[in-house]
């Protein structure tokens, strides 16, 4: 099947800065794809390359099999939801949403009808006559979404779409975006630095660092089997253990990650550790301990006795749960 | 002064309000003189008040000629300044290129250097090139120093217009011209209007450069200058002065209201 | 919108000249940049810089004393003439006036700027802003004319002194050497007052802008650390406002240096640089000397701007 978006040895260098460096990537049609990474890792530049705001300095990009080189953004059937929403302040909401149809020469009646429909889709029916300044952040976000979707793009790009929203709204929008994507069947590519958001929403995730993709896979793969220390560190709450410490704990002399919920407290044997502090999280309690000079997190199920700070405990785990990986940070 | 946010000391208040009065009272005085019955001197208090000088000024062809020329020069110079200033501002704002600073300096220079230097420089260039003085030589000079006010207003507005708006327009399928017409122009329109009004006010009032670039032609300020040096009918000058004050207040107020959320009225100077 | 093209990932290029131009500019952004820059650059570069250079060139020529024609040969003799006592006096007189006007403007402007920046809010703030803006933009000649009315022997100021029975004071001031004269409108004092009046708004605006940038918690911090209001003013506020005052002084100084109309209408018959340029190129017909004279304010301002830049005044503009 032709990928929706394909990067083939694509690079974007700004002078000596390698914002995107020899990236290979194939996003499947209809997929909800997340680009995850710290700021400056190249994920936003990748998005801009797809939208056409940047041109690759090396390699190429194909959109549904068609080479995108030299195609200006206004001739790509790809739309973007901008981080700051970029709603036109001088236009009403309806005109904002109808803008894409207007510049394509769609007649007034049709484009307003389509715009109204798009507003209904994002649950803002009847807001058309307001100005962007009169809406809340969450509402503006929905308008930006409607303005992009009304063009029926083959690919929708979302640049940190939920970054400016507060927690509750963010969780609600995460669900809505996911539902919307399923029902429309459009390929969504979204950029985020929030690993929780990426893991919970995406079908697949690409983790970026220094202009390269360091790992791509399903959220579960990324979470359970990080291929490098960087991914383990960035993606999660996983315990990252150095080769020396791992060896002293009875494992191989390699970098390893061990998920907190895989560690249990045992009565005998195991690895001795010093309790540092405990955090009550509701259904679980997160215990911080120090073993062999490494600080580890342990998840205690509710109901289990919580050791006092300073108390010595013994840690046990199934060796199969230890995930060895590349040491690159 | 410790209670900075609450009240000012009386001395400060008096100094501040006194300063403002110092700025405004002389202009108000013009209004009183426009109605005086005294013809030969600047006698205060006026011996009596009359409206007849408005009629006399109305009948004077030289005033009308000067006014017409000033309006023409102002309109054409403003139009040129609008085009040049907007182009320069757009170029400087849209990309970082070598020599941006130099362009800002070049635009500001005609107003930063004393007007007499701009004036005499243009005059010597005209005489070297054998260009006869006309309305167009006046316009040439005015447009040169009017560019800066349009430029400053446009640059300030471009800076406030987020770059992602333009990208959003491209993204939604608008090409360069459509983006200019539907997004850029509506966003900078009020700044251009304000810049244009200030440019017009600047041109309408300019006298120093004009004395060098105008030949036998009199703009309104040149007419006033002649009346100041060799008064012919003082009350007519009083009336014209008052009308000029009123006429310049309107564009300034309008420019203020057009740009007050954010931009300052940029530029200035004679 | 379910046509075949809209479903393709890359849309067909639209036909028409604007669409094709758009594509061209998109592919070659530098072409667009050059097209945008060339009209203003050509205008200012050729007309304005060209004129300035031609003026500069003239200052290196001289005038033949007998024929009155310009001798197109490189010489520094015109510049030497500037050092003649009569010409040098003009320069000194102008620089002294510009300095005094700048100092006086700074002193009068500061309370207005301070009040507007720190105490005026809402409507009052707008009122102060317009209160400075309107005189700034009012007709320059009308303002001078207003002062001619005020300072005239029969004008409102003389009348005011009479009403207050202070005529002796006015006469005392006018009888002072150098600054006095027959009436205020033909004295240096009159010239000085009008200069200060006309350029004052140029001092207020940058000073106010600089004061507005001083965060109010800084002042509270100084007070909190035990500084008296006077100490706070001297050690915190004044140093932070200084770049604004210097920025304002660029205007007041430069504008006074180059003005020739104010001293011509209100003042004694002794010349300032601007008047010297005007008479040399006009009635005297000595364009090289006029050009040399006009280089003087350019040089002074270049030095002044260089010094101001070191003090960080440009950030306050």
Short mmCIF file of N, CA, C and O in Angstrom, two decimals, chain A residues 104-156:
data_model
loop_
_atom_site.label_atom_id
_atom_site.label_comp_id
_atom_site.label_asym_id
_atom_site.label_seq_id
_atom_site.Cartn_x
_atom_site.Cartn_y
_atom_site.Cartn_z
N UNK A 104 -10.34 28.65 -3.20
CA UNK A 104 -10.41 27.69 -4.31
C UNK A 104 -11.55 28.04 -5.26
O UNK A 104 -11.80 27.33 -6.23
N UNK A 105 -12.28 29.11 -4.95
CA UNK A 105 -13.32 29.58 -5.86
C UNK A 105 -14.67 28.91 -5.67
O UNK A 105 -15.51 28.96 -6.56
N UNK A 106 -14.90 28.28 -4.52
CA UNK A 106 -16.21 27.67 -4.26
C UNK A 106 -17.22 28.79 -4.00
O UNK A 106 -16.91 29.77 -3.32
N UNK A 107 -18.42 28.66 -4.54
CA UNK A 107 -19.38 29.77 -4.39
C UNK A 107 -19.80 29.93 -2.93
O UNK A 107 -19.71 29.00 -2.13
N UNK A 108 -20.26 31.15 -2.64
CA UNK A 108 -20.52 31.56 -1.27
C UNK A 108 -21.47 30.62 -0.52
O UNK A 108 -21.19 30.19 0.60
N UNK A 109 -22.56 30.26 -1.20
CA UNK A 109 -23.57 29.45 -0.52
C UNK A 109 -23.01 28.08 -0.13
O UNK A 109 -23.15 27.64 1.00
N UNK A 110 -22.32 27.46 -1.09
CA UNK A 110 -21.77 26.13 -0.83
C UNK A 110 -20.73 26.19 0.28
O UNK A 110 -20.72 25.36 1.19
N UNK A 111 -19.86 27.21 0.20
CA UNK A 111 -18.77 27.18 1.17
C UNK A 111 -19.27 27.48 2.58
O UNK A 111 -18.77 26.91 3.54
N UNK A 112 -20.30 28.32 2.69
CA UNK A 112 -20.82 28.58 4.03
C UNK A 112 -21.54 27.34 4.57
O UNK A 112 -21.48 27.04 5.76
N UNK A 113 -22.21 26.61 3.65
CA UNK A 113 -22.89 25.40 4.11
C UNK A 113 -21.86 24.37 4.61
O UNK A 113 -22.02 23.79 5.67
N UNK A 114 -20.79 24.22 3.84
CA UNK A 114 -19.74 23.28 4.24
C UNK A 114 -19.10 23.72 5.56
O UNK A 114 -18.80 22.90 6.43
N UNK A 115 -18.89 25.03 5.71
CA UNK A 115 -18.25 25.55 6.92
C UNK A 115 -19.14 25.30 8.13
O UNK A 115 -18.65 24.91 9.20
N UNK A 116 -20.46 25.49 7.95
CA UNK A 116 -21.39 25.22 9.05
C UNK A 116 -21.30 23.75 9.47
O UNK A 116 -21.29 23.42 10.65
N UNK A 117 -21.22 22.89 8.45
CA UNK A 117 -21.13 21.45 8.74
C UNK A 117 -19.86 21.16 9.53
O UNK A 117 -19.87 20.39 10.49
N UNK A 118 -18.76 21.78 9.10
CA UNK A 118 -17.48 21.54 9.79
C UNK A 118 -17.55 22.02 11.23
O UNK A 118 -17.02 21.38 12.14
N UNK A 119 -18.25 23.15 11.44
CA UNK A 119 -18.38 23.66 12.81
C UNK A 119 -19.21 22.70 13.67
O UNK A 119 -18.94 22.53 14.85
N UNK A 120 -20.21 22.09 13.03
CA UNK A 120 -21.00 21.10 13.77
C UNK A 120 -20.13 19.91 14.16
O UNK A 120 -20.23 19.38 15.26
N UNK A 121 -19.27 19.53 13.22
CA UNK A 121 -18.38 18.39 13.45
C UNK A 121 -17.52 18.61 14.69
O UNK A 121 -17.25 17.69 15.45
N UNK A 122 -17.08 19.85 14.91
CA UNK A 122 -16.23 20.13 16.07
C UNK A 122 -17.06 20.67 17.23
O UNK A 122 -16.53 21.27 18.16
N UNK A 123 -18.37 20.49 17.14
CA UNK A 123 -19.29 20.84 18.24
C UNK A 123 -19.31 22.34 18.54
O UNK A 123 -19.35 22.75 19.69
N UNK A 124 -19.24 23.15 17.49
CA UNK A 124 -19.40 24.59 17.66
C UNK A 124 -20.47 25.13 16.71
O UNK A 124 -20.25 26.13 16.04
N UNK A 125 -21.64 24.48 16.62
CA UNK A 125 -22.63 25.00 15.67
C UNK A 125 -23.13 26.36 16.14
O UNK A 125 -23.21 26.62 17.34
N UNK A 126 -23.37 27.26 15.19
CA UNK A 126 -23.91 28.56 15.55
C UNK A 126 -22.89 29.58 16.03
O UNK A 126 -23.24 30.69 16.39
N UNK A 127 -21.60 29.21 16.00
CA UNK A 127 -20.59 30.17 16.44
C UNK A 127 -20.04 31.02 15.29
O UNK A 127 -19.19 31.86 15.49
N UNK A 128 -20.57 30.75 14.08
CA UNK A 128 -20.00 31.33 12.87
C UNK A 128 -19.86 32.83 12.84
O UNK A 128 -18.92 33.36 12.26
N UNK A 129 -20.78 33.55 13.50
CA UNK A 129 -20.74 35.00 13.34
C UNK A 129 -19.78 35.67 14.31
O UNK A 129 -19.52 36.86 14.21
N UNK A 130 -19.20 34.91 15.24
CA UNK A 130 -18.28 35.55 16.19
C UNK A 130 -16.91 35.78 15.57
O UNK A 130 -16.60 35.26 14.52
N UNK A 131 -16.11 36.56 16.29
CA UNK A 131 -14.72 36.79 15.87
C UNK A 131 -13.81 35.92 16.73
O UNK A 131 -14.17 35.59 17.87
N UNK A 132 -12.63 35.54 16.21
CA UNK A 132 -11.74 34.68 16.98
C UNK A 132 -11.45 35.20 18.39
O UNK A 132 -11.35 34.43 19.33
N UNK A 133 -11.35 36.54 18.52
CA UNK A 133 -11.04 37.12 19.82
C UNK A 133 -12.09 36.85 20.88
O UNK A 133 -11.84 36.99 22.07
N UNK A 134 -13.31 36.47 20.45
CA UNK A 134 -14.39 36.26 21.41
C UNK A 134 -14.48 34.82 21.89
O UNK A 134 -15.37 34.49 22.65
N UNK A 135 -13.57 33.96 21.42
CA UNK A 135 -13.64 32.55 21.80
C UNK A 135 -12.56 32.20 22.82
O UNK A 135 -11.54 32.85 22.91
N UNK A 136 -12.83 31.12 23.57
CA UNK A 136 -11.83 30.62 24.51
C UNK A 136 -10.78 29.82 23.75
O UNK A 136 -10.96 29.50 22.57
N UNK A 137 -9.69 29.49 24.44
CA UNK A 137 -8.61 28.74 23.80
C UNK A 137 -9.09 27.42 23.22
O UNK A 137 -8.77 27.07 22.09
N UNK A 138 -9.91 26.71 23.99
CA UNK A 138 -10.41 25.42 23.53
C UNK A 138 -11.29 25.56 22.30
O UNK A 138 -11.22 24.76 21.36
N UNK A 139 -12.10 26.63 22.29
CA UNK A 139 -12.99 26.85 21.14
C UNK A 139 -12.19 27.22 19.90
O UNK A 139 -12.48 26.77 18.79
N UNK A 140 -11.14 28.03 20.11
CA UNK A 140 -10.31 28.43 18.97
C UNK A 140 -9.64 27.21 18.35
O UNK A 140 -9.53 27.09 17.14
N UNK A 141 -9.22 26.32 19.23
CA UNK A 141 -8.61 25.08 18.79
C UNK A 141 -9.57 24.28 17.89
O UNK A 141 -9.19 23.78 16.84
N UNK A 142 -10.83 24.25 18.29
CA UNK A 142 -11.83 23.53 17.49
C UNK A 142 -12.06 24.22 16.16
O UNK A 142 -12.25 23.55 15.13
N UNK A 143 -12.07 25.57 16.17
CA UNK A 143 -12.25 26.29 14.91
C UNK A 143 -11.09 25.98 13.96
O UNK A 143 -11.28 25.72 12.77
N UNK A 144 -9.87 25.98 14.53
CA UNK A 144 -8.69 25.69 13.70
C UNK A 144 -8.83 24.31 13.07
O UNK A 144 -8.49 24.09 11.91
N UNK A 145 -9.37 23.38 13.85
CA UNK A 145 -9.57 22.02 13.36
C UNK A 145 -10.62 22.00 12.23
O UNK A 145 -10.40 21.40 11.17
N UNK A 146 -11.73 22.71 12.47
CA UNK A 146 -12.78 22.77 11.45
C UNK A 146 -12.26 23.42 10.18
O UNK A 146 -12.56 22.98 9.07
N UNK A 147 -11.44 24.48 10.33
CA UNK A 147 -10.93 25.21 9.18
C UNK A 147 -10.05 24.30 8.32
O UNK A 147 -10.00 24.45 7.10
N UNK A 148 -9.33 23.40 8.98
CA UNK A 148 -8.48 22.49 8.23
C UNK A 148 -9.33 21.37 7.62
O UNK A 148 -9.18 21.02 6.45
N UNK A 149 -10.28 20.82 8.39
CA UNK A 149 -11.02 19.64 7.94
C UNK A 149 -11.98 19.95 6.81
O UNK A 149 -12.30 19.08 6.00
N UNK A 150 -12.44 21.20 6.73
CA UNK A 150 -13.43 21.55 5.72
C UNK A 150 -12.85 21.34 4.31
O UNK A 150 -13.59 21.11 3.36
N UNK A 151 -11.54 21.37 4.20
CA UNK A 151 -10.89 21.16 2.90
C UNK A 151 -10.75 19.69 2.54
O UNK A 151 -10.23 19.37 1.49
N UNK A 152 -11.20 18.82 3.42
CA UNK A 152 -11.07 17.37 3.22
C UNK A 152 -9.65 16.98 2.82
O UNK A 152 -9.42 16.40 1.75
N UNK A 153 -8.67 17.31 3.65
CA UNK A 153 -7.29 17.02 3.29
C UNK A 153 -7.02 15.52 3.33
O UNK A 153 -7.72 14.77 4.01
N UNK A 154 -5.99 15.09 2.57
CA UNK A 154 -5.59 13.69 2.63
C UNK A 154 -4.82 13.44 3.94
O UNK A 154 -4.84 12.35 4.47
N UNK A 155 -4.09 14.47 4.37
CA UNK A 155 -3.32 14.35 5.60
C UNK A 155 -3.58 15.58 6.45
O UNK A 155 -3.58 16.70 5.93
N UNK A 156 -3.83 15.40 7.74
CA UNK A 156 -3.98 16.54 8.64
C UNK A 156 -2.78 16.58 9.57
O UNK A 156 -2.43 15.58 10.21
#
